[in-house]
Short mmCIF file of N, CA and C and ligand atoms in Angstrom, two decimals:
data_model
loop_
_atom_site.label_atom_id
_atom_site.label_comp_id
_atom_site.label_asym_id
_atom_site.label_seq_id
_atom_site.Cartn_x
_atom_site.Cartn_y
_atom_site.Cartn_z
N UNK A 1 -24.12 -89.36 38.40
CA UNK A 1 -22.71 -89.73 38.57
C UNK A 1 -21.98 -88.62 39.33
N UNK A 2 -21.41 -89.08 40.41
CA UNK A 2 -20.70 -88.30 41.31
C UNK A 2 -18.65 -87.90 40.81
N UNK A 3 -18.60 -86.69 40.59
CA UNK A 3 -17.10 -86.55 40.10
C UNK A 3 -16.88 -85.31 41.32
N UNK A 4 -15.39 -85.19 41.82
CA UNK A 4 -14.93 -84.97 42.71
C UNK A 4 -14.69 -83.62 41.81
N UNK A 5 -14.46 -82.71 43.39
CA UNK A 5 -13.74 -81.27 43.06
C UNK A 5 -13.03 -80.96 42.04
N UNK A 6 -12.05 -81.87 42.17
CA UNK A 6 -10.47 -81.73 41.30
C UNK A 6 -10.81 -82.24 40.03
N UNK A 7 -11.90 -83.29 39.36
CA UNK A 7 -11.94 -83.77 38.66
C UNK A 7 -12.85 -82.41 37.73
N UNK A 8 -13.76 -82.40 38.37
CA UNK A 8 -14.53 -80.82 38.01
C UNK A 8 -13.45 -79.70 37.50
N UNK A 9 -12.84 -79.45 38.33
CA UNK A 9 -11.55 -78.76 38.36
C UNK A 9 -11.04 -78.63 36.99
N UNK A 10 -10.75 -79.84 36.46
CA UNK A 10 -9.04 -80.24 35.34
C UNK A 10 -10.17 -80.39 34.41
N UNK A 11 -11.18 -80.22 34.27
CA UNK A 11 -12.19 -80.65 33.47
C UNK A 11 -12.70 -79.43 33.13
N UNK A 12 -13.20 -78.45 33.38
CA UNK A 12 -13.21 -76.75 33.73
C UNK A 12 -11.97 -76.49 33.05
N UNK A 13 -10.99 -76.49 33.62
CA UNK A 13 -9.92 -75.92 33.28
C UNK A 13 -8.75 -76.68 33.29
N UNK A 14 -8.33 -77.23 31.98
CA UNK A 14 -7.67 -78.31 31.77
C UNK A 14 -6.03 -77.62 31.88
N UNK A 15 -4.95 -78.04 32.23
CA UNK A 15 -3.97 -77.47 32.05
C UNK A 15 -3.31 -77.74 31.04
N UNK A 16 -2.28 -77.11 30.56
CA UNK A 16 -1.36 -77.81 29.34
C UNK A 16 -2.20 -78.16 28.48
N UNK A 17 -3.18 -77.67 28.30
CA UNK A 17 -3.70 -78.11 26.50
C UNK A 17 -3.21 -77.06 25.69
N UNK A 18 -3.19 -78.12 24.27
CA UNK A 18 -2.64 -77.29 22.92
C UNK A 18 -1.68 -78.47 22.66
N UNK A 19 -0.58 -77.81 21.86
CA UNK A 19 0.45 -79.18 21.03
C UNK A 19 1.68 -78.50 21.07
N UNK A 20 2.83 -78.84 20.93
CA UNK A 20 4.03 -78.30 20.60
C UNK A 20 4.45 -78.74 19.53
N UNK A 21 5.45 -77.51 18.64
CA UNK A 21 5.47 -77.47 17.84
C UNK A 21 6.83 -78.39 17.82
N UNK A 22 7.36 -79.13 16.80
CA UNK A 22 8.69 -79.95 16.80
C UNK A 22 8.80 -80.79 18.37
N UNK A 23 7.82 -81.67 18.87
CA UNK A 23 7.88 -82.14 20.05
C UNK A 23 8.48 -83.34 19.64
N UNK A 24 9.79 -83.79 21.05
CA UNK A 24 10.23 -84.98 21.02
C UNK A 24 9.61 -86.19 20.56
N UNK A 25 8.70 -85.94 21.16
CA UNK A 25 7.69 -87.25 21.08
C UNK A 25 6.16 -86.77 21.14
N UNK A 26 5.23 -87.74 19.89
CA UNK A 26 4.35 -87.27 19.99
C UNK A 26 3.55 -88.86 20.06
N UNK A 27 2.24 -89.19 20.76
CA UNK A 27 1.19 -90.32 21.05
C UNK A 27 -0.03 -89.80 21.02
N UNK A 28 -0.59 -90.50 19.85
CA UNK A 28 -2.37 -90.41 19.95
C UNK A 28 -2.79 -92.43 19.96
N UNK A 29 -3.71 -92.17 21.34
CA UNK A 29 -4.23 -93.30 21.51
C UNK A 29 -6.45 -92.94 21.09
N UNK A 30 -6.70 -93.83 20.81
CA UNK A 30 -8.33 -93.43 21.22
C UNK A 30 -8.79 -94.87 22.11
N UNK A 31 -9.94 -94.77 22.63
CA UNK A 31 -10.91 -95.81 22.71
C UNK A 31 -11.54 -96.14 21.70
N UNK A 32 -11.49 -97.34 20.87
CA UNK A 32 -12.32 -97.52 20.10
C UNK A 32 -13.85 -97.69 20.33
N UNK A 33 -14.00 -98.04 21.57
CA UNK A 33 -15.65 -98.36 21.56
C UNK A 33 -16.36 -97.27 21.96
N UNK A 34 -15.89 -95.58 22.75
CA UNK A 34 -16.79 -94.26 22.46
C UNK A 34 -16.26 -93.61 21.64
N UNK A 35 -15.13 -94.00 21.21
CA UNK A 35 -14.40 -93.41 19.63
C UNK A 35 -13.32 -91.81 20.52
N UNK A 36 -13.07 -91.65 21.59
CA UNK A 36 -12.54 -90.42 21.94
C UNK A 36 -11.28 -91.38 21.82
N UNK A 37 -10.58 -89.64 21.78
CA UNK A 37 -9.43 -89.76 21.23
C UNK A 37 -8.25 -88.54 21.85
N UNK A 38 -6.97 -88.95 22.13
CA UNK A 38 -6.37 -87.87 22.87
C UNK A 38 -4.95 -87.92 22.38
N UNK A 39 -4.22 -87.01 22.07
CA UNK A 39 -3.24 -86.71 21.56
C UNK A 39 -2.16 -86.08 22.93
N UNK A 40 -0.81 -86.63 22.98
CA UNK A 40 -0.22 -86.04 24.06
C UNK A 40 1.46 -85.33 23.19
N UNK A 41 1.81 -84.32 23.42
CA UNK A 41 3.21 -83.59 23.16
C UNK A 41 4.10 -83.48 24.21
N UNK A 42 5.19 -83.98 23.88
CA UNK A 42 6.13 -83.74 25.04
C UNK A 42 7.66 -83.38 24.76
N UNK A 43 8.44 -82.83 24.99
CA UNK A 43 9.81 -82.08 24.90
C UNK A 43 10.60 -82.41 25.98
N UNK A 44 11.55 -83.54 25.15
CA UNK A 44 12.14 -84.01 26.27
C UNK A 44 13.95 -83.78 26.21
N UNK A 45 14.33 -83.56 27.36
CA UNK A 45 15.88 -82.80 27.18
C UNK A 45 16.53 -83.72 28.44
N UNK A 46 17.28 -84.25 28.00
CA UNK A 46 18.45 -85.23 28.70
C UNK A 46 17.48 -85.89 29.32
N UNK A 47 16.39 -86.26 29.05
CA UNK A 47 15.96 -87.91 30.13
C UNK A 47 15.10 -86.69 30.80
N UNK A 48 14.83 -85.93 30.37
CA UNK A 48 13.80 -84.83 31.60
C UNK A 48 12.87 -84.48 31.01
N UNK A 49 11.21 -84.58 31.22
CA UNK A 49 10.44 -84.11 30.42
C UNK A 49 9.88 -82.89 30.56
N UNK A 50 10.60 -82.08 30.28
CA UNK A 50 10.54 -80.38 30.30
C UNK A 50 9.37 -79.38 29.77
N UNK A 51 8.48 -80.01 28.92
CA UNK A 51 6.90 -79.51 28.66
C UNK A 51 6.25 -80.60 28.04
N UNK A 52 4.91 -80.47 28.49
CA UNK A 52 3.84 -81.19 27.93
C UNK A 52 3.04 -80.43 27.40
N UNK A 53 2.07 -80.94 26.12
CA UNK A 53 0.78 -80.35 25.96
C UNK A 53 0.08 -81.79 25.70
N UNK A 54 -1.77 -81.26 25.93
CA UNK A 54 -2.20 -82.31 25.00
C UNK A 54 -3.87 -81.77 24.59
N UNK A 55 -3.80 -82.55 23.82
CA UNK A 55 -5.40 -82.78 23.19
C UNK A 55 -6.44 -83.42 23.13
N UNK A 56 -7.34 -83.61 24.12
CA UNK A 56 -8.56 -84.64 24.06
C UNK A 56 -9.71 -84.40 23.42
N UNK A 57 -10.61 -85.12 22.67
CA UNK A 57 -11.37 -85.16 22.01
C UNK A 57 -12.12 -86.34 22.67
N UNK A 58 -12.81 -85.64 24.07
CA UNK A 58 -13.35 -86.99 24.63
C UNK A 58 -14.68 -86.71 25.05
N UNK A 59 -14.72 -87.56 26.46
CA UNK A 59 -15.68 -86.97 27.60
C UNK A 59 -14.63 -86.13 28.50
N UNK A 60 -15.71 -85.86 29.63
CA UNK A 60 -15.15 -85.05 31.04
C UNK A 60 -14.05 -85.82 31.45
N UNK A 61 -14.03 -87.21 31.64
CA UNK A 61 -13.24 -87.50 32.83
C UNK A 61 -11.93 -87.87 31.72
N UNK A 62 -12.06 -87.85 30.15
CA UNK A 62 -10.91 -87.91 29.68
C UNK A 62 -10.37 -86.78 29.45
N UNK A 63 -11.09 -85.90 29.43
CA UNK A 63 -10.44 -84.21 29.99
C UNK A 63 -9.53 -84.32 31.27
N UNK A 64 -10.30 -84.35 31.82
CA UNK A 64 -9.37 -84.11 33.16
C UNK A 64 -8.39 -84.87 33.87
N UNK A 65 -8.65 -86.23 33.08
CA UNK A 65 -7.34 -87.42 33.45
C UNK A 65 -5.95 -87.03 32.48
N UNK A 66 -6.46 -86.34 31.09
CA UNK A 66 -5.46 -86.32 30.41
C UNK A 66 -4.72 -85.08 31.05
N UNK A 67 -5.19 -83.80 31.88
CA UNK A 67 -4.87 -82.72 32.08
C UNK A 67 -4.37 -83.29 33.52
N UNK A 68 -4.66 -83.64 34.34
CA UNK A 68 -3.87 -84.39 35.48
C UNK A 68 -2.38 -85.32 35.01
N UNK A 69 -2.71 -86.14 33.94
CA UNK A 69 -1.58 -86.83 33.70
C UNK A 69 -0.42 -85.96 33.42
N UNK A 70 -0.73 -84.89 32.43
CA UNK A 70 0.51 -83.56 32.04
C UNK A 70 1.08 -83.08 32.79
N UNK A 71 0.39 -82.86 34.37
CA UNK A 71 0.60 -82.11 35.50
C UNK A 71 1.79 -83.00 36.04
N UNK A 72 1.40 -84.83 36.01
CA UNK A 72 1.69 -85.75 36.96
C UNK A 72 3.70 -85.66 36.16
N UNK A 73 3.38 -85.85 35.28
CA UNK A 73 4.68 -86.04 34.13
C UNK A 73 5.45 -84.63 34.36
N UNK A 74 5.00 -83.45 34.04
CA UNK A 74 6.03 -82.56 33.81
C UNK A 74 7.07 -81.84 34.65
N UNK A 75 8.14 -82.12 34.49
CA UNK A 75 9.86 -81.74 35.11
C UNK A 75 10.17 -83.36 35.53
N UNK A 76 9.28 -84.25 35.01
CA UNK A 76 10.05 -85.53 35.83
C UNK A 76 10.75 -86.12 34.75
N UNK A 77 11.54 -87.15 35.35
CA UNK A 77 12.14 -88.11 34.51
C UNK A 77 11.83 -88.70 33.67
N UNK A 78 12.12 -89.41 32.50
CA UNK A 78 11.64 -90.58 31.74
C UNK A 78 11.07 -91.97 32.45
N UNK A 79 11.80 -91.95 33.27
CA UNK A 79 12.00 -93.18 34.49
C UNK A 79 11.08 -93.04 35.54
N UNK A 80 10.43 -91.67 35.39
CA UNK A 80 9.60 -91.53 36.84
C UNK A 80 8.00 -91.61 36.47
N UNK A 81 8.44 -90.60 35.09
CA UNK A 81 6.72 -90.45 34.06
C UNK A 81 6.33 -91.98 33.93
N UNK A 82 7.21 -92.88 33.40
CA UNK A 82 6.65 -93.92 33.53
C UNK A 82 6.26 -95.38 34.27
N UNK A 83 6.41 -94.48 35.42
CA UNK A 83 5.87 -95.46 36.60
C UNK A 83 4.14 -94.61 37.10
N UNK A 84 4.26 -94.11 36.52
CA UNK A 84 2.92 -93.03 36.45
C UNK A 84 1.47 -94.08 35.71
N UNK A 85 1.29 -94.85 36.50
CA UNK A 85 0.01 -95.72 36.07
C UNK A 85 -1.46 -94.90 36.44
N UNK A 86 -2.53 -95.34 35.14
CA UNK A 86 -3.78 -95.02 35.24
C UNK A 86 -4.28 -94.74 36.83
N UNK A 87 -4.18 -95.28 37.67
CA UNK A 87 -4.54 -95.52 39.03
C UNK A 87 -3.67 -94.33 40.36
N UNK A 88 -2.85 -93.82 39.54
CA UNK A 88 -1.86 -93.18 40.33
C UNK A 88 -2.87 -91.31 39.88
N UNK A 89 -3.18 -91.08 38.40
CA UNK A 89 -3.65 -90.35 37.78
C UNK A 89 -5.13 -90.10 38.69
N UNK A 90 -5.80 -91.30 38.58
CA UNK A 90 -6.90 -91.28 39.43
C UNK A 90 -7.31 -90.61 40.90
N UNK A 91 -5.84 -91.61 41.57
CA UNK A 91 -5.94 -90.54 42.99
C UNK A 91 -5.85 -89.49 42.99
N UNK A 92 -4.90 -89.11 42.38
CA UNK A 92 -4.08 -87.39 42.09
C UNK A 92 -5.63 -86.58 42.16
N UNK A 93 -6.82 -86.96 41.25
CA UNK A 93 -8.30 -86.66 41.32
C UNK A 93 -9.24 -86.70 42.24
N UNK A 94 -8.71 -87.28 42.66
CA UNK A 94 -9.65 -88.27 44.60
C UNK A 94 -10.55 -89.08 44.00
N UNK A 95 -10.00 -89.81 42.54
CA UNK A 95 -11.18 -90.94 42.37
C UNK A 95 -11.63 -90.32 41.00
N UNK A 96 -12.47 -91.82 40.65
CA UNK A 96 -13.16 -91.71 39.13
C UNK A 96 -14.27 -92.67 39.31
N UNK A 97 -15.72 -92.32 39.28
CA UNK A 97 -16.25 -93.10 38.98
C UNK A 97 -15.99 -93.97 38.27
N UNK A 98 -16.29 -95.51 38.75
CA UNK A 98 -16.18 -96.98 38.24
C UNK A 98 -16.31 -96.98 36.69
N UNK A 99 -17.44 -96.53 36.22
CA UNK A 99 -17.54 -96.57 34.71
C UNK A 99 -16.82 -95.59 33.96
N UNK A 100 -15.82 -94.94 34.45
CA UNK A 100 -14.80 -93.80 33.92
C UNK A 100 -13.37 -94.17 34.07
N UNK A 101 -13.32 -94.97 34.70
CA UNK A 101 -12.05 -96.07 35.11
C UNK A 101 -11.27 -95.89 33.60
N UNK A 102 -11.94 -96.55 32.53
CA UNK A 102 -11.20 -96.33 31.22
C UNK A 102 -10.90 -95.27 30.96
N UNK A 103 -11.25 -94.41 31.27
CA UNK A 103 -10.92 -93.15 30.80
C UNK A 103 -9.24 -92.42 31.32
N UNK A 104 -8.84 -92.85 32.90
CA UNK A 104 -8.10 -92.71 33.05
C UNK A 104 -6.49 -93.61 31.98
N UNK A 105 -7.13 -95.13 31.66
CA UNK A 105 -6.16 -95.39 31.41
C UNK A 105 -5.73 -95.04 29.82
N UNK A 106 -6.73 -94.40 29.17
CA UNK A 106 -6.20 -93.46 27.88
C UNK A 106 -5.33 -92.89 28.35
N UNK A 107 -4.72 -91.86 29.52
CA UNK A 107 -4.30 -91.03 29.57
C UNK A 107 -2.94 -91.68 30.20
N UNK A 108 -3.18 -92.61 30.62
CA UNK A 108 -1.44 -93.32 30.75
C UNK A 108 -1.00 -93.52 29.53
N UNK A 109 -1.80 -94.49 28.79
CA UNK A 109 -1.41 -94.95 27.39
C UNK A 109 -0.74 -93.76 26.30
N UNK A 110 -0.96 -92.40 26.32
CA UNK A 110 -1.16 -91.77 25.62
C UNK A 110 0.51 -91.34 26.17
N UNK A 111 0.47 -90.72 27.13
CA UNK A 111 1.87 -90.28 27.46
C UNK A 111 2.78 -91.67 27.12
N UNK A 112 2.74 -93.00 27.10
CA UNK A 112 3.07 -93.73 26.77
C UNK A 112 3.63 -93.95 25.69
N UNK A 113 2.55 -94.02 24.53
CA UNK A 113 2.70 -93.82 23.54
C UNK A 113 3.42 -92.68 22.83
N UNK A 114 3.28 -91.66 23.39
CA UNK A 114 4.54 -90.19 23.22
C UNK A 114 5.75 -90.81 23.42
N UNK A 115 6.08 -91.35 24.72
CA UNK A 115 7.60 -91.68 24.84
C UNK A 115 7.77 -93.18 24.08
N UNK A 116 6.91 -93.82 23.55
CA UNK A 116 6.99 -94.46 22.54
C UNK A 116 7.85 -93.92 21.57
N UNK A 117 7.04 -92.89 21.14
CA UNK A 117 7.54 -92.59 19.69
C UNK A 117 8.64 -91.37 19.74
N UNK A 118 8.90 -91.04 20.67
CA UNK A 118 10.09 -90.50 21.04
C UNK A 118 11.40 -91.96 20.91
N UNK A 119 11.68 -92.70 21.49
CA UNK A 119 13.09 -93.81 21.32
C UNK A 119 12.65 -94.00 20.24
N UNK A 120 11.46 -94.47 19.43
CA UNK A 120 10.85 -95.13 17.91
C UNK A 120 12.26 -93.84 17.28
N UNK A 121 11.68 -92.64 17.33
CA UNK A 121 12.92 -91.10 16.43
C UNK A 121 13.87 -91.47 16.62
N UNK A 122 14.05 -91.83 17.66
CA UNK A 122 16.12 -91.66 18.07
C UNK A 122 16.23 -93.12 17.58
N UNK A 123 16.03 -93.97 16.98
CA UNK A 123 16.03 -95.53 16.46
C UNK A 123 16.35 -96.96 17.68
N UNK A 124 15.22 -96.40 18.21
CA UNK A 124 15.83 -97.06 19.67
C UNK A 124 14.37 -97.47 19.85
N UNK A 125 13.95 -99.59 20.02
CA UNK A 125 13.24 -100.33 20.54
C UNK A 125 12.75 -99.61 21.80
N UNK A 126 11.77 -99.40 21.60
CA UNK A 126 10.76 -98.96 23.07
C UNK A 126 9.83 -99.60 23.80
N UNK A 127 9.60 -100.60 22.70
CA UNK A 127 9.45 -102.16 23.59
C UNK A 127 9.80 -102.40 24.97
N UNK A 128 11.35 -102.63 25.20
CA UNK A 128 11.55 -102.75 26.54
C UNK A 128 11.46 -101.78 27.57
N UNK A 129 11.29 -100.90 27.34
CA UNK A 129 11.48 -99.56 28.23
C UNK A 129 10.32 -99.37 28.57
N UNK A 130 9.13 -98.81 27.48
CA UNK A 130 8.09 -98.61 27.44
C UNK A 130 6.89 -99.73 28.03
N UNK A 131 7.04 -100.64 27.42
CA UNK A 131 6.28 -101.72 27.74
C UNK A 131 5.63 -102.04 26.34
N UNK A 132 4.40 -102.89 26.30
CA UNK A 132 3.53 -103.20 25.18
C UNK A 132 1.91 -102.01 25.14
N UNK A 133 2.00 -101.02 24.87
CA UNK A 133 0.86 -100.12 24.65
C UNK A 133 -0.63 -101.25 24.41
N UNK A 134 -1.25 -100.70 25.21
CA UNK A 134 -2.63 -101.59 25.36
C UNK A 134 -3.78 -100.99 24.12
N UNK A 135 -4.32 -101.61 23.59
CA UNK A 135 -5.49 -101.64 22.82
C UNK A 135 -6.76 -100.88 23.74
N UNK A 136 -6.17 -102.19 24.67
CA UNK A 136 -7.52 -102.66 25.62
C UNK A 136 -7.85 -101.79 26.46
N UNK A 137 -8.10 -101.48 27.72
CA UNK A 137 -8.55 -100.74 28.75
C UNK A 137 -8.19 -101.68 30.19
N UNK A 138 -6.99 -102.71 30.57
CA UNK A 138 -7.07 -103.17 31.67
C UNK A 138 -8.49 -104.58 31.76
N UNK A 139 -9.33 -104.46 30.35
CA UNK A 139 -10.30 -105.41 30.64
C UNK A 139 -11.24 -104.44 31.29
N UNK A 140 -11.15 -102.74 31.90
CA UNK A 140 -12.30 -102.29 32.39
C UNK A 140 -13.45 -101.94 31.17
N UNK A 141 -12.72 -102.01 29.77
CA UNK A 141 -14.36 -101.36 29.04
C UNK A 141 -14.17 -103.49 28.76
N UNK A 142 -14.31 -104.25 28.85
CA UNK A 142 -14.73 -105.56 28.31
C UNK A 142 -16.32 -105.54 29.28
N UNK A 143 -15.99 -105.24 30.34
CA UNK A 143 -17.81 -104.75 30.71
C UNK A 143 -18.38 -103.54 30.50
N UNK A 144 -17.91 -102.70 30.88
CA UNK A 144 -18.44 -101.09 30.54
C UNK A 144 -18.65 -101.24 28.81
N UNK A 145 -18.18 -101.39 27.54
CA UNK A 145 -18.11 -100.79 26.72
C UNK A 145 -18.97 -102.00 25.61
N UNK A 146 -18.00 -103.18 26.22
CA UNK A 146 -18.21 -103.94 24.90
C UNK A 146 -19.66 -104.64 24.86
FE1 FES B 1 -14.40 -92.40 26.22
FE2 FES B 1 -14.22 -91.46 28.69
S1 FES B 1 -12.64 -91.81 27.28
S2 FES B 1 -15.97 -92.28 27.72
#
């Protein structure tokens, strides 16, 4: 299996790992079918997401998608982080092997799920904002996994 520089890279040396302590918002998503699992922290101040950390408990490429995604998110907006799709994470890498595809989209879901549960604190439906947090993988592990 062929993984690119950058992916090597964030995978080597992940950025922003660890947790913050009293974080706005906190999201742990896993894959259920290799069982990894990734935890994301974020500190958010007027609509600006001002630090990230996170935690994977995966493979490589969920290392380094989750450590790309932190990169992709931090000083941006609420509004900007989440136009930040699995596929956007990917390029930022120059690519993911086909059967690692899922792996990137933990790492949307996960920051997702943070600003989930960030409006969830402030008592505010995140439903509409957020969207519906996926179980699934896009349908990419319904062949890869299942
Ligand atoms: Fe489980 Fe990559 S996230 S194999």
């Amino acid at each position: 299996m062929e993984y690119s520089e950058k992916v090597m890279d964030h995978f080597a040396n992940p950025r922003n790992v660890g947790e913050i302590e009293n974080a706005d918002g906190v999201g742990e998503v896993g894959n259920p079918k290799c069982g990894d699992i990734m935890k994301m922290y974020l500190k958010i101040d007027k609509g600006v997401i001002t630090d990230v950390k996170f935690k994977t408990f995966g493979c490589g490429a969920a290392i380094a998608t989750s450590s790309m995604a932190t990169e992709l998110v931090k000083g941006k907006t609420i509004e900007d982080a989440l136009k930040i799709t699995n596929k956007a994470v990917m390029e930022a890498l120059d690519g993911l092997p086909p059967v690692k595809v899922h792996c990137s989209v933990l790492a949307e879901q996960a920051v997702k799920a943070a600003l989930s549960d960030y409006y969830t604190k402030r008592g505010i439906d995140p439903t509409p904002i957020v969207g519906k947090l996926e179980d699934d993988c896009h349908g990419e592990c319904a062949h890869n996994l299942h």
